[in-house]
Amino acid sequence: MKKFINSVDSLLDESLHGFALAHGDIVRYNPEPRYIARLNPKAKGKVALISGGGSGHEPLHLGFVGSGMLDAACPGQVFTSPTPDQMLAAAMDVETGGGVLFIVKNYAGDVMNFEIAGEMLDCPNASVLVHDDVSIPEHQGMGRRGVAGTTIVEKIVGAAAEAGLNLDECKALGERVVRATASMGVALTSCTVPALGKPTFNIADDEMELGVGIHGEKGRERIGLLKASQIIEQLAHTIDEELKPAKGQEVLLHVNGFGATPMIELYLLYDLARQYWDSRGVIVTRSLVGNYTTSLDMAGASITMTLLDEELTRYWDAPVHTAALRWGC
Amino acid sequence: MKKFINSVDSLLDESLHGFALAHGDIVRYNPEPRYIARLNPKAKGKVALISGGGSGHEPLHLGFVGSGMLDAACPGQVFTSPTPDQMLAAAMDVETGGGVLFIVKNYAGDVMNFEIAGEMLDCPNASVLVHDDVSIPEHQGMGRRGVAGTTIVEKIVGAAAEAGLNLDECKALGERVVRATASMGVALTSCTVPALGKPTFNIADDEMELGVGIHGEKGRERIGLLKASQIIEQLAHTIDEELKPAKGQEVLLHVNGFGATPMIELYLLYDLARQYWDSRGVIVTRSLVGNYTTSLDMAGASITMTLLDEELTRYWDAPVHTAALRWGC
């Protein structure tokens, strides 16, 4: 295993400590229990938005803490859910009278631990569940996984909370964004989890994993390497079938890298995805290209689409000031 | 070779086309000869700042085109210098009466081709040469290579040009930033150049290349894998010996990933570098952590330090609106 670490045990704390130092103008770090909280002042009574999950997907979620997005992020160990005491402490810290809304990716451990935290806080239903991975059927097992669409949910709900929407409105809006969002990914290589010290799965030099999860979960199909245009055809077709954007529909297109894919390739994928939807009369009005929901050092990428309307576009465009997304302020 | 491409020949154009589509509010793409130019209006008579070099280091340079930074970037093929006609065409396009300043990384091909372009434009000396890689001796061969410090030079000179400094002043400032900046990197794996189709160099599972160049050039030493704290000790010590920051000196600390290194590791390296200089009384007042000067899919990272003063800090903080760096506007 080739990684910049001192020890598997100290990796997360050292990294979080560095993150908080590097972005000391935006966040602060509470080491016990672990959470990253927003430093910038916020309006009294604003809904407190909290997310979290296993580490290894950076900048998700800690890079999205700051004004216009999250109030706190609770990082678990690498690919391991955070524990309820983290969410509880974060909530008690950042809540200012407007209630707490959790944004939770659909994984068994995350769902359970955020649910326990919600019950302890006496707000059992205050969460938005993200399940945008359309590579797997909707009603299989735990259902669809939460992947790169999470960034879009957090940005839009973050802006709405900042604008003064109340808890119910923020939750309804978040669920609307989830319904309007679909993602699908593909892996060329496995990631290597530090505690394991070897690749999560084996994959031949001429194979790829279509529909891979962001922890290296099995996807839809293991197939031979395809050209980029054929890969986009598969991903875009699946997303298109799901969301069925009408001609003239405005959308947000997000090309997300899993960590080890060069930007030169991500922009090529973006170009191909644009061609796919441009030719169908779907209008890409907002774009995000880069490594936002990563899977450690996995080579791979995902495509995410969100159907936009005037309200969602306005919240997407609203000022945001975080480590990983920053515009308008 | 596992990459998202259609063909080696079309990779660059498809990627640049996608880049310009994704950032159509900031840049436009001229395909023949190839350059990316700033879209945002700029003051008449502002010094036109142009950089460029081989592709594969994204977001450098094209991600730095926009207000407050570069007016144009000329991308060559992957790890191949751009040709003088690119710089000439870009200069004729973006010059508005204030003259042209080239920011050039110290590689034989880049230096020669920017020089030819300068002569064709009848401004033979209007370039700032970046040579911040302190892993190799100053007067060996071509001298030191230009690496991740380039981002800092382009940001600071970009802000100065925006503020109305003239050509001589921008050039002098750029050279001052170069003198105040030192970088050193380390590779854990090689990158794979698409046209070659296999790793540029072989490296064992228990080895690392200390002082590696951003194209995979041989570094200072091939040594056994070290712990992150020992790696930082080596890099920081070399930089510290070069810049000799006094106790109380304010500095900018930039931890740069080479492309395939997860953010969790980059922030850990940042934490260790901070400890190194904090303990020596050097005051890190500005930070930049992320993949800015990459080497395709290489796993590795570099540390860059710039000695700051009031003027350099002010230009660093000035508004910038590019694909890869954005703040204050």
mmCIF file of C-alpha atoms in Angstrom, chain A:
data_model
loop_
_atom_site.group_PDB
_atom_site.id
_atom_site.type_symbol
_atom_site.label_atom_id
_atom_site.label_comp_id
_atom_site.label_asym_id
_atom_site.label_seq_id
_atom_site.Cartn_x
_atom_site.Cartn_y
_atom_site.Cartn_z
ATOM 1 C CA MET A 1 0.000 0.000 0.000
ATOM 2 C CA LYS A 2 1.455 3.346 -1.094
ATOM 3 C CA LYS A 3 -0.064 6.188 0.868
ATOM 4 C CA PHE A 4 1.031 9.331 2.653
ATOM 5 C CA ILE A 5 0.239 8.261 6.197
ATOM 6 C CA ASN A 6 1.908 7.848 9.553
ATOM 7 C CA SER A 7 -0.416 5.141 10.846
ATOM 8 C CA VAL A 8 -3.818 3.832 9.887
ATOM 9 C CA ASP A 9 -5.098 4.743 13.355
ATOM 10 C CA SER A 10 -4.071 8.381 13.272
ATOM 11 C CA LEU A 11 -4.789 9.121 9.595
ATOM 12 C CA LEU A 12 -8.271 10.558 10.057
ATOM 13 C CA ASP A 13 -7.464 12.826 12.980
ATOM 14 C CA GLU A 14 -4.293 14.156 11.412
ATOM 15 C CA SER A 15 -6.122 14.839 8.194
ATOM 16 C CA LEU A 16 -9.077 16.568 9.879
ATOM 17 C CA HIS A 17 -6.672 18.639 11.923
ATOM 18 C CA GLY A 18 -4.897 19.703 8.720
ATOM 19 C CA PHE A 19 -8.204 20.448 7.017
ATOM 20 C CA ALA A 20 -9.304 22.727 9.837
ATOM 21 C CA LEU A 21 -5.933 24.509 9.863
ATOM 22 C CA ALA A 22 -5.954 25.028 6.097
ATOM 23 C CA HIS A 23 -9.502 26.409 6.190
ATOM 24 C CA GLY A 24 -9.433 28.131 9.543
ATOM 25 C CA ASP A 25 -11.366 31.049 8.066
ATOM 26 C CA ILE A 26 -14.335 28.778 7.254
ATOM 27 C CA VAL A 27 -14.475 25.883 9.733
ATOM 28 C CA ARG A 28 -13.438 24.622 13.137
ATOM 29 C CA TYR A 29 -12.746 21.037 14.189
ATOM 30 C CA ASN A 30 -14.170 19.349 17.246
ATOM 31 C CA PRO A 31 -12.070 16.211 17.783
ATOM 32 C CA GLU A 32 -14.183 14.450 20.386
ATOM 33 C CA PRO A 33 -16.707 13.480 19.204
ATOM 34 C CA ARG A 34 -15.537 14.283 15.708
ATOM 35 C CA TYR A 35 -17.226 16.933 13.645
ATOM 36 C CA ILE A 36 -16.334 19.898 11.465
ATOM 37 C CA ALA A 37 -18.511 22.955 12.100
ATOM 38 C CA ARG A 38 -19.049 26.170 10.281
ATOM 39 C CA LEU A 39 -17.172 29.160 11.634
ATOM 40 C CA ASN A 40 -18.932 31.921 9.726
ATOM 41 C CA PRO A 41 -21.765 33.535 11.625
ATOM 42 C CA LYS A 42 -25.256 32.501 10.628
ATOM 43 C CA ALA A 43 -28.713 33.920 11.191
ATOM 44 C CA LYS A 44 -30.446 32.972 14.442
ATOM 45 C CA GLY A 45 -33.222 30.500 13.732
ATOM 46 C CA LYS A 46 -31.710 29.271 10.455
ATOM 47 C CA VAL A 47 -32.306 25.539 9.936
ATOM 48 C CA ALA A 48 -29.090 23.718 10.930
ATOM 49 C CA LEU A 49 -27.963 21.431 8.092
ATOM 50 C CA ILE A 50 -25.804 18.493 9.076
ATOM 51 C CA SER A 51 -24.419 15.703 6.961
ATOM 52 C CA GLY A 52 -21.750 13.063 7.371
ATOM 53 C CA GLY A 53 -20.680 9.575 6.477
ATOM 54 C CA GLY A 54 -17.584 7.494 6.111
ATOM 55 C CA SER A 55 -14.386 9.350 5.250
ATOM 56 C CA GLY A 56 -12.538 8.755 1.993
ATOM 57 C CA HIS A 57 -15.001 10.682 -0.189
ATOM 58 C CA GLU A 58 -13.413 14.109 0.324
ATOM 59 C CA PRO A 59 -14.230 16.881 -0.291
ATOM 60 C CA LEU A 60 -17.709 15.426 0.503
ATOM 61 C CA HIS A 61 -18.899 16.318 3.206
ATOM 62 C CA LEU A 62 -16.421 18.428 5.151
ATOM 63 C CA GLY A 63 -15.482 20.505 2.122
ATOM 64 C CA PHE A 64 -19.114 21.631 1.950
ATOM 65 C CA VAL A 65 -19.275 23.117 5.444
ATOM 66 C CA GLY A 66 -19.604 26.891 5.376
ATOM 67 C CA SER A 67 -22.021 29.659 4.604
ATOM 68 C CA GLY A 68 -24.627 28.714 2.023
ATOM 69 C CA MET A 69 -24.208 24.991 2.529
ATOM 70 C CA LEU A 70 -23.687 22.739 5.595
ATOM 71 C CA ASP A 71 -23.445 23.821 9.220
ATOM 72 C CA ALA A 72 -21.576 20.689 10.235
ATOM 73 C CA ALA A 73 -20.211 17.418 8.868
ATOM 74 C CA CYS A 74 -19.618 14.253 10.903
ATOM 75 C CA PRO A 75 -16.871 12.097 9.442
ATOM 76 C CA GLY A 76 -16.634 8.409 10.296
ATOM 77 C CA GLN A 77 -13.479 6.397 9.805
ATOM 78 C CA VAL A 78 -12.668 5.586 6.168
ATOM 79 C CA PHE A 79 -15.785 4.022 4.586
ATOM 80 C CA THR A 80 -17.331 3.613 8.064
ATOM 81 C CA SER A 81 -20.450 5.355 9.320
ATOM 82 C CA PRO A 82 -20.147 8.066 11.948
ATOM 83 C CA THR A 83 -21.696 7.255 15.316
ATOM 84 C CA PRO A 84 -24.836 8.954 16.727
ATOM 85 C CA ASP A 85 -22.876 10.828 19.403
ATOM 86 C CA GLN A 86 -21.108 12.748 16.646
ATOM 87 C CA MET A 87 -24.371 13.922 15.070
ATOM 88 C CA LEU A 88 -25.824 14.667 18.489
ATOM 89 C CA ALA A 89 -22.878 16.823 19.555
ATOM 90 C CA ALA A 90 -22.762 18.602 16.200
ATOM 91 C CA ALA A 91 -26.488 19.324 16.357
ATOM 92 C CA MET A 92 -26.294 20.699 19.892
ATOM 93 C CA ASP A 93 -23.407 22.882 18.781
ATOM 94 C CA VAL A 94 -24.834 24.397 15.588
ATOM 95 C CA GLU A 95 -28.584 24.494 16.229
ATOM 96 C CA THR A 96 -29.840 28.061 16.762
ATOM 97 C CA GLY A 97 -33.581 27.616 17.118
ATOM 98 C CA GLY A 98 -34.550 26.611 13.597
ATOM 99 C CA GLY A 99 -34.256 22.881 14.110
ATOM 100 C CA VAL A 100 -31.885 20.347 12.582
ATOM 101 C CA LEU A 101 -32.056 18.688 9.168
ATOM 102 C CA PHE A 102 -29.813 15.726 8.398
ATOM 103 C CA ILE A 103 -28.762 14.954 4.833
ATOM 104 C CA VAL A 104 -28.029 11.231 4.732
ATOM 105 C CA LYS A 105 -26.686 9.007 1.982
ATOM 106 C CA ASN A 106 -28.577 5.738 1.722
ATOM 107 C CA TYR A 107 -26.278 3.202 3.429
ATOM 108 C CA ALA A 108 -27.482 0.956 6.244
ATOM 109 C CA GLY A 109 -25.069 2.260 8.877
ATOM 110 C CA ASP A 110 -25.542 5.917 8.010
ATOM 111 C CA VAL A 111 -29.318 5.606 7.962
ATOM 112 C CA MET A 112 -29.391 3.799 11.313
ATOM 113 C CA ASN A 113 -26.989 6.126 13.105
ATOM 114 C CA PHE A 114 -28.563 9.336 11.854
ATOM 115 C CA GLU A 115 -31.946 7.884 12.857
ATOM 116 C CA ILE A 116 -30.743 7.182 16.387
ATOM 117 C CA ALA A 117 -29.320 10.698 16.609
ATOM 118 C CA GLY A 118 -32.646 12.090 15.394
ATOM 119 C CA GLU A 119 -34.516 10.183 18.083
ATOM 120 C CA MET A 120 -32.101 11.358 20.757
ATOM 121 C CA LEU A 121 -32.700 14.922 19.569
ATOM 122 C CA ASP A 122 -36.442 14.311 19.550
ATOM 123 C CA CYS A 123 -36.702 15.104 15.836
ATOM 124 C CA PRO A 124 -37.195 11.636 14.401
ATOM 125 C CA ASN A 125 -38.143 12.561 10.835
ATOM 126 C CA ALA A 126 -35.864 15.432 10.114
ATOM 127 C CA SER A 127 -33.702 13.895 7.433
ATOM 128 C CA VAL A 128 -33.407 13.884 3.676
ATOM 129 C CA LEU A 129 -32.319 10.531 2.293
ATOM 130 C CA VAL A 130 -30.176 10.702 -0.849
ATOM 131 C CA HIS A 131 -30.440 7.692 -3.166
ATOM 132 C CA ASP A 132 -29.428 8.906 -6.600
ATOM 133 C CA ASP A 133 -27.482 5.880 -7.894
ATOM 134 C CA VAL A 134 -29.680 4.614 -10.726
ATOM 135 C CA SER A 135 -27.310 1.798 -11.677
ATOM 136 C CA ILE A 136 -29.257 -0.522 -9.379
ATOM 137 C CA PRO A 137 -33.020 -1.140 -9.244
ATOM 138 C CA GLU A 138 -35.031 1.064 -6.939
ATOM 139 C CA HIS A 139 -36.425 -1.634 -4.673
ATOM 140 C CA GLN A 140 -33.500 -4.034 -4.361
ATOM 141 C CA GLY A 141 -32.168 -4.616 -0.826
ATOM 142 C CA MET A 142 -31.511 -1.275 0.876
ATOM 143 C CA GLY A 143 -32.551 0.484 -2.344
ATOM 144 C CA ARG A 144 -30.390 2.847 -4.276
ATOM 145 C CA ARG A 145 -27.162 4.209 -2.873
ATOM 146 C CA GLY A 146 -26.453 7.860 -2.249
ATOM 147 C CA VAL A 147 -23.591 9.030 -4.433
ATOM 148 C CA ALA A 148 -22.435 12.223 -6.216
ATOM 149 C CA GLY A 149 -25.905 13.769 -6.329
ATOM 150 C CA THR A 150 -25.417 14.465 -2.614
ATOM 151 C CA THR A 151 -23.338 17.541 -3.468
ATOM 152 C CA ILE A 152 -26.267 19.011 -5.370
ATOM 153 C CA VAL A 153 -28.758 18.278 -2.592
ATOM 154 C CA GLU A 154 -26.467 19.869 -0.014
ATOM 155 C CA LYS A 155 -25.858 22.964 -2.157
ATOM 156 C CA ILE A 156 -29.506 23.608 -2.953
ATOM 157 C CA VAL A 157 -30.886 22.905 0.519
ATOM 158 C CA GLY A 158 -27.980 24.871 1.992
ATOM 159 C CA ALA A 159 -28.980 27.931 0.005
ATOM 160 C CA ALA A 160 -32.636 27.481 0.953
ATOM 161 C CA ALA A 161 -31.803 27.283 4.653
ATOM 162 C CA GLU A 162 -29.678 30.402 4.286
ATOM 163 C CA ALA A 163 -32.621 32.136 2.592
ATOM 164 C CA GLY A 164 -34.768 31.449 5.648
ATOM 165 C CA LEU A 165 -36.901 28.468 4.614
ATOM 166 C CA ASN A 166 -38.113 26.529 7.637
ATOM 167 C CA LEU A 167 -37.413 22.905 8.517
ATOM 168 C CA ASP A 168 -40.395 21.395 6.705
ATOM 169 C CA GLU A 169 -39.734 23.491 3.626
ATOM 170 C CA CYS A 170 -36.050 22.561 3.558
ATOM 171 C CA LYS A 171 -36.889 18.878 3.941
ATOM 172 C CA ALA A 172 -39.495 18.998 1.175
ATOM 173 C CA LEU A 173 -37.095 20.853 -1.083
ATOM 174 C CA GLY A 174 -34.330 18.327 -0.406
ATOM 175 C CA GLU A 175 -36.637 15.464 -1.278
ATOM 176 C CA ARG A 176 -37.646 17.246 -4.451
ATOM 177 C CA VAL A 177 -33.964 17.596 -5.457
ATOM 178 C CA VAL A 178 -33.428 13.888 -4.748
ATOM 179 C CA ARG A 179 -36.348 12.975 -7.020
ATOM 180 C CA ALA A 180 -34.960 15.253 -9.732
ATOM 181 C CA THR A 181 -31.456 13.753 -9.545
ATOM 182 C CA ALA A 182 -29.878 10.613 -10.977
ATOM 183 C CA SER A 183 -26.273 9.389 -11.041
ATOM 184 C CA MET A 184 -24.288 6.508 -12.433
ATOM 185 C CA GLY A 185 -20.597 5.697 -12.196
ATOM 186 C CA VAL A 186 -17.922 3.481 -13.659
ATOM 187 C CA ALA A 187 -14.644 2.280 -12.167
ATOM 188 C CA LEU A 188 -11.443 1.493 -14.031
ATOM 189 C CA THR A 189 -9.522 0.498 -10.891
ATOM 190 C CA SER A 190 -10.289 -0.324 -7.272
ATOM 191 C CA CYS A 191 -9.538 1.966 -4.381
ATOM 192 C CA THR A 192 -7.322 0.812 -1.519
ATOM 193 C CA VAL A 193 -8.710 1.278 1.992
ATOM 194 C CA PRO A 194 -5.812 2.087 4.364
ATOM 195 C CA ALA A 195 -6.940 -0.343 7.082
ATOM 196 C CA LEU A 196 -7.123 -3.169 4.550
ATOM 197 C CA GLY A 197 -3.891 -2.308 2.763
ATOM 198 C CA LYS A 198 -4.852 -3.857 -0.561
ATOM 199 C CA PRO A 199 -7.357 -3.128 -3.340
ATOM 200 C CA THR A 200 -11.000 -3.692 -2.371
ATOM 201 C CA PHE A 201 -11.655 -5.701 -5.521
ATOM 202 C CA ASN A 202 -9.637 -7.222 -8.337
ATOM 203 C CA ILE A 203 -10.210 -6.032 -11.846
ATOM 204 C CA ALA A 204 -8.314 -7.060 -14.972
ATOM 205 C CA ASP A 205 -6.398 -4.612 -17.154
ATOM 206 C CA ASP A 206 -9.046 -4.867 -19.862
ATOM 207 C CA GLU A 207 -12.114 -4.637 -17.616
ATOM 208 C CA MET A 208 -14.249 -1.958 -16.014
ATOM 209 C CA GLU A 209 -17.023 -1.998 -13.403
ATOM 210 C CA LEU A 210 -20.153 -0.343 -14.733
ATOM 211 C CA GLY A 211 -22.406 1.139 -12.058
ATOM 212 C CA VAL A 212 -19.808 0.871 -9.292
ATOM 213 C CA GLY A 213 -20.570 2.256 -5.831
ATOM 214 C CA ILE A 214 -18.399 4.863 -4.172
ATOM 215 C CA HIS A 215 -16.927 2.300 -1.814
ATOM 216 C CA GLY A 216 -16.129 -0.070 -4.651
ATOM 217 C CA GLU A 217 -19.429 -1.938 -4.299
ATOM 218 C CA LYS A 218 -20.321 -4.244 -7.138
ATOM 219 C CA GLY A 219 -22.064 -2.409 -9.937
ATOM 220 C CA ARG A 220 -24.445 -3.415 -12.638
ATOM 221 C CA GLU A 221 -21.981 -5.313 -14.761
ATOM 222 C CA ARG A 222 -18.315 -6.164 -15.155
ATOM 223 C CA ILE A 223 -17.525 -5.576 -18.798
ATOM 224 C CA GLY A 224 -14.584 -5.108 -21.129
ATOM 225 C CA LEU A 225 -12.999 -1.659 -21.450
ATOM 226 C CA LEU A 226 -14.989 0.608 -23.725
ATOM 227 C CA LYS A 227 -14.149 3.836 -25.477
ATOM 228 C CA ALA A 228 -15.200 6.964 -23.592
ATOM 229 C CA SER A 229 -18.048 7.665 -26.015
ATOM 230 C CA GLN A 230 -19.463 4.172 -25.458
ATOM 231 C CA ILE A 231 -19.158 4.558 -21.692
ATOM 232 C CA ILE A 232 -21.056 7.857 -21.772
ATOM 233 C CA GLU A 233 -23.689 6.282 -23.988
ATOM 234 C CA GLN A 234 -24.304 3.676 -21.266
ATOM 235 C CA LEU A 235 -24.297 6.063 -18.302
ATOM 236 C CA ALA A 236 -26.272 8.818 -19.998
ATOM 237 C CA HIS A 237 -28.830 6.407 -21.407
ATOM 238 C CA THR A 238 -29.540 4.953 -17.951
ATOM 239 C CA ILE A 239 -29.902 8.415 -16.418
ATOM 240 C CA ASP A 240 -32.004 9.639 -19.317
ATOM 241 C CA GLU A 241 -34.372 6.670 -18.995
ATOM 242 C CA GLU A 242 -34.787 7.446 -15.321
ATOM 243 C CA LEU A 243 -35.325 11.195 -15.402
ATOM 244 C CA LYS A 244 -36.856 11.389 -18.876
ATOM 245 C CA PRO A 245 -35.938 15.065 -19.427
ATOM 246 C CA ALA A 246 -38.235 16.634 -22.007
ATOM 247 C CA LYS A 247 -36.906 18.591 -24.948
ATOM 248 C CA GLY A 248 -36.170 22.091 -23.678
ATOM 249 C CA GLN A 249 -35.761 20.925 -20.069
ATOM 250 C CA GLU A 250 -33.010 22.814 -18.230
ATOM 251 C CA VAL A 251 -30.604 20.604 -16.279
ATOM 252 C CA LEU A 252 -27.493 20.627 -14.161
ATOM 253 C CA LEU A 253 -24.764 18.255 -15.402
ATOM 254 C CA HIS A 254 -22.160 17.076 -12.904
ATOM 255 C CA VAL A 255 -19.161 14.999 -13.969
ATOM 256 C CA ASN A 256 -17.543 13.664 -10.825
ATOM 257 C CA GLY A 257 -14.114 12.046 -10.562
ATOM 258 C CA PHE A 258 -13.541 9.226 -8.075
ATOM 259 C CA GLY A 259 -10.099 10.478 -7.104
ATOM 260 C CA ALA A 260 -7.443 9.213 -9.500
ATOM 261 C CA THR A 261 -8.897 10.292 -12.825
ATOM 262 C CA PRO A 262 -7.106 13.261 -14.413
ATOM 263 C CA MET A 263 -9.085 16.415 -15.176
ATOM 264 C CA ILE A 264 -8.210 16.054 -18.869
ATOM 265 C CA GLU A 265 -10.347 12.891 -18.896
ATOM 266 C CA LEU A 266 -13.178 14.361 -16.799
ATOM 267 C CA TYR A 267 -13.572 17.258 -19.224
ATOM 268 C CA LEU A 268 -13.593 14.813 -22.135
ATOM 269 C CA LEU A 269 -16.420 12.903 -20.414
ATOM 270 C CA TYR A 270 -18.247 16.172 -19.857
ATOM 271 C CA ASP A 271 -17.917 16.983 -23.557
ATOM 272 C CA LEU A 272 -19.394 13.617 -24.531
ATOM 273 C CA ALA A 273 -22.260 13.898 -22.028
ATOM 274 C CA ARG A 274 -23.051 17.361 -23.388
ATOM 275 C CA GLN A 275 -23.192 15.975 -26.923
ATOM 276 C CA TYR A 276 -25.541 13.237 -25.736
ATOM 277 C CA TRP A 277 -28.067 15.633 -24.210
ATOM 278 C CA ASP A 278 -27.541 18.543 -26.599
ATOM 279 C CA SER A 279 -28.555 16.255 -29.432
ATOM 280 C CA ARG A 280 -31.763 15.438 -27.543
ATOM 281 C CA GLY A 281 -32.654 19.076 -26.979
ATOM 282 C CA VAL A 282 -31.963 18.950 -23.252
ATOM 283 C CA ILE A 283 -30.424 22.246 -22.136
ATOM 284 C CA VAL A 284 -27.466 22.081 -19.763
ATOM 285 C CA THR A 285 -27.535 25.414 -17.991
ATOM 286 C CA ARG A 286 -25.362 24.592 -14.985
ATOM 287 C CA SER A 287 -22.229 22.418 -14.786
ATOM 288 C CA LEU A 288 -19.865 21.025 -12.206
ATOM 289 C CA VAL A 289 -16.768 19.060 -13.230
ATOM 290 C CA GLY A 290 -14.199 17.755 -10.772
ATOM 291 C CA ASN A 291 -13.471 15.446 -7.874
ATOM 292 C CA TYR A 292 -16.274 16.098 -5.372
ATOM 293 C CA THR A 293 -17.492 12.658 -4.242
ATOM 294 C CA THR A 294 -14.385 10.529 -4.370
ATOM 295 C CA SER A 295 -13.566 6.965 -3.520
ATOM 296 C CA LEU A 296 -10.042 7.409 -2.180
ATOM 297 C CA ASP A 297 -7.656 6.611 -5.051
ATOM 298 C CA MET A 298 -10.133 4.921 -7.389
ATOM 299 C CA ALA A 299 -9.800 5.686 -11.100
ATOM 300 C CA GLY A 300 -13.315 6.218 -12.336
ATOM 301 C CA ALA A 301 -16.037 8.779 -12.734
ATOM 302 C CA SER A 302 -19.764 9.313 -12.492
ATOM 303 C CA ILE A 303 -22.337 11.389 -14.304
ATOM 304 C CA THR A 304 -25.100 13.142 -12.351
ATOM 305 C CA MET A 305 -28.029 15.050 -13.755
ATOM 306 C CA THR A 306 -30.544 17.216 -11.910
ATOM 307 C CA LEU A 307 -33.678 18.536 -13.583
ATOM 308 C CA LEU A 308 -33.776 22.251 -12.837
ATOM 309 C CA ASP A 309 -36.517 24.809 -12.494
ATOM 310 C CA GLU A 310 -36.342 28.479 -11.594
ATOM 311 C CA GLU A 311 -36.242 27.796 -7.834
ATOM 312 C CA LEU A 312 -33.549 25.101 -7.949
ATOM 313 C CA THR A 313 -31.415 27.189 -10.317
ATOM 314 C CA ARG A 314 -31.674 30.191 -8.019
ATOM 315 C CA TYR A 315 -30.558 28.149 -4.997
ATOM 316 C CA TRP A 316 -27.734 26.539 -6.995
ATOM 317 C CA ASP A 317 -26.500 30.007 -8.000
ATOM 318 C CA ALA A 318 -26.786 31.469 -4.491
ATOM 319 C CA PRO A 319 -23.529 32.452 -2.768
ATOM 320 C CA VAL A 320 -21.539 29.642 -1.173
ATOM 321 C CA HIS A 321 -18.320 29.844 0.798
ATOM 322 C CA THR A 322 -16.856 26.458 1.668
ATOM 323 C CA ALA A 323 -13.489 24.758 1.182
ATOM 324 C CA ALA A 324 -14.587 22.974 -1.987
ATOM 325 C CA LEU A 325 -17.327 25.140 -3.498
ATOM 326 C CA ARG A 326 -17.076 28.895 -3.502
ATOM 327 C CA TRP A 327 -18.853 31.496 -5.542
ATOM 328 C CA GLY A 328 -20.811 34.695 -5.178
ATOM 329 C CA CYS A 329 -19.193 35.729 -1.888
#
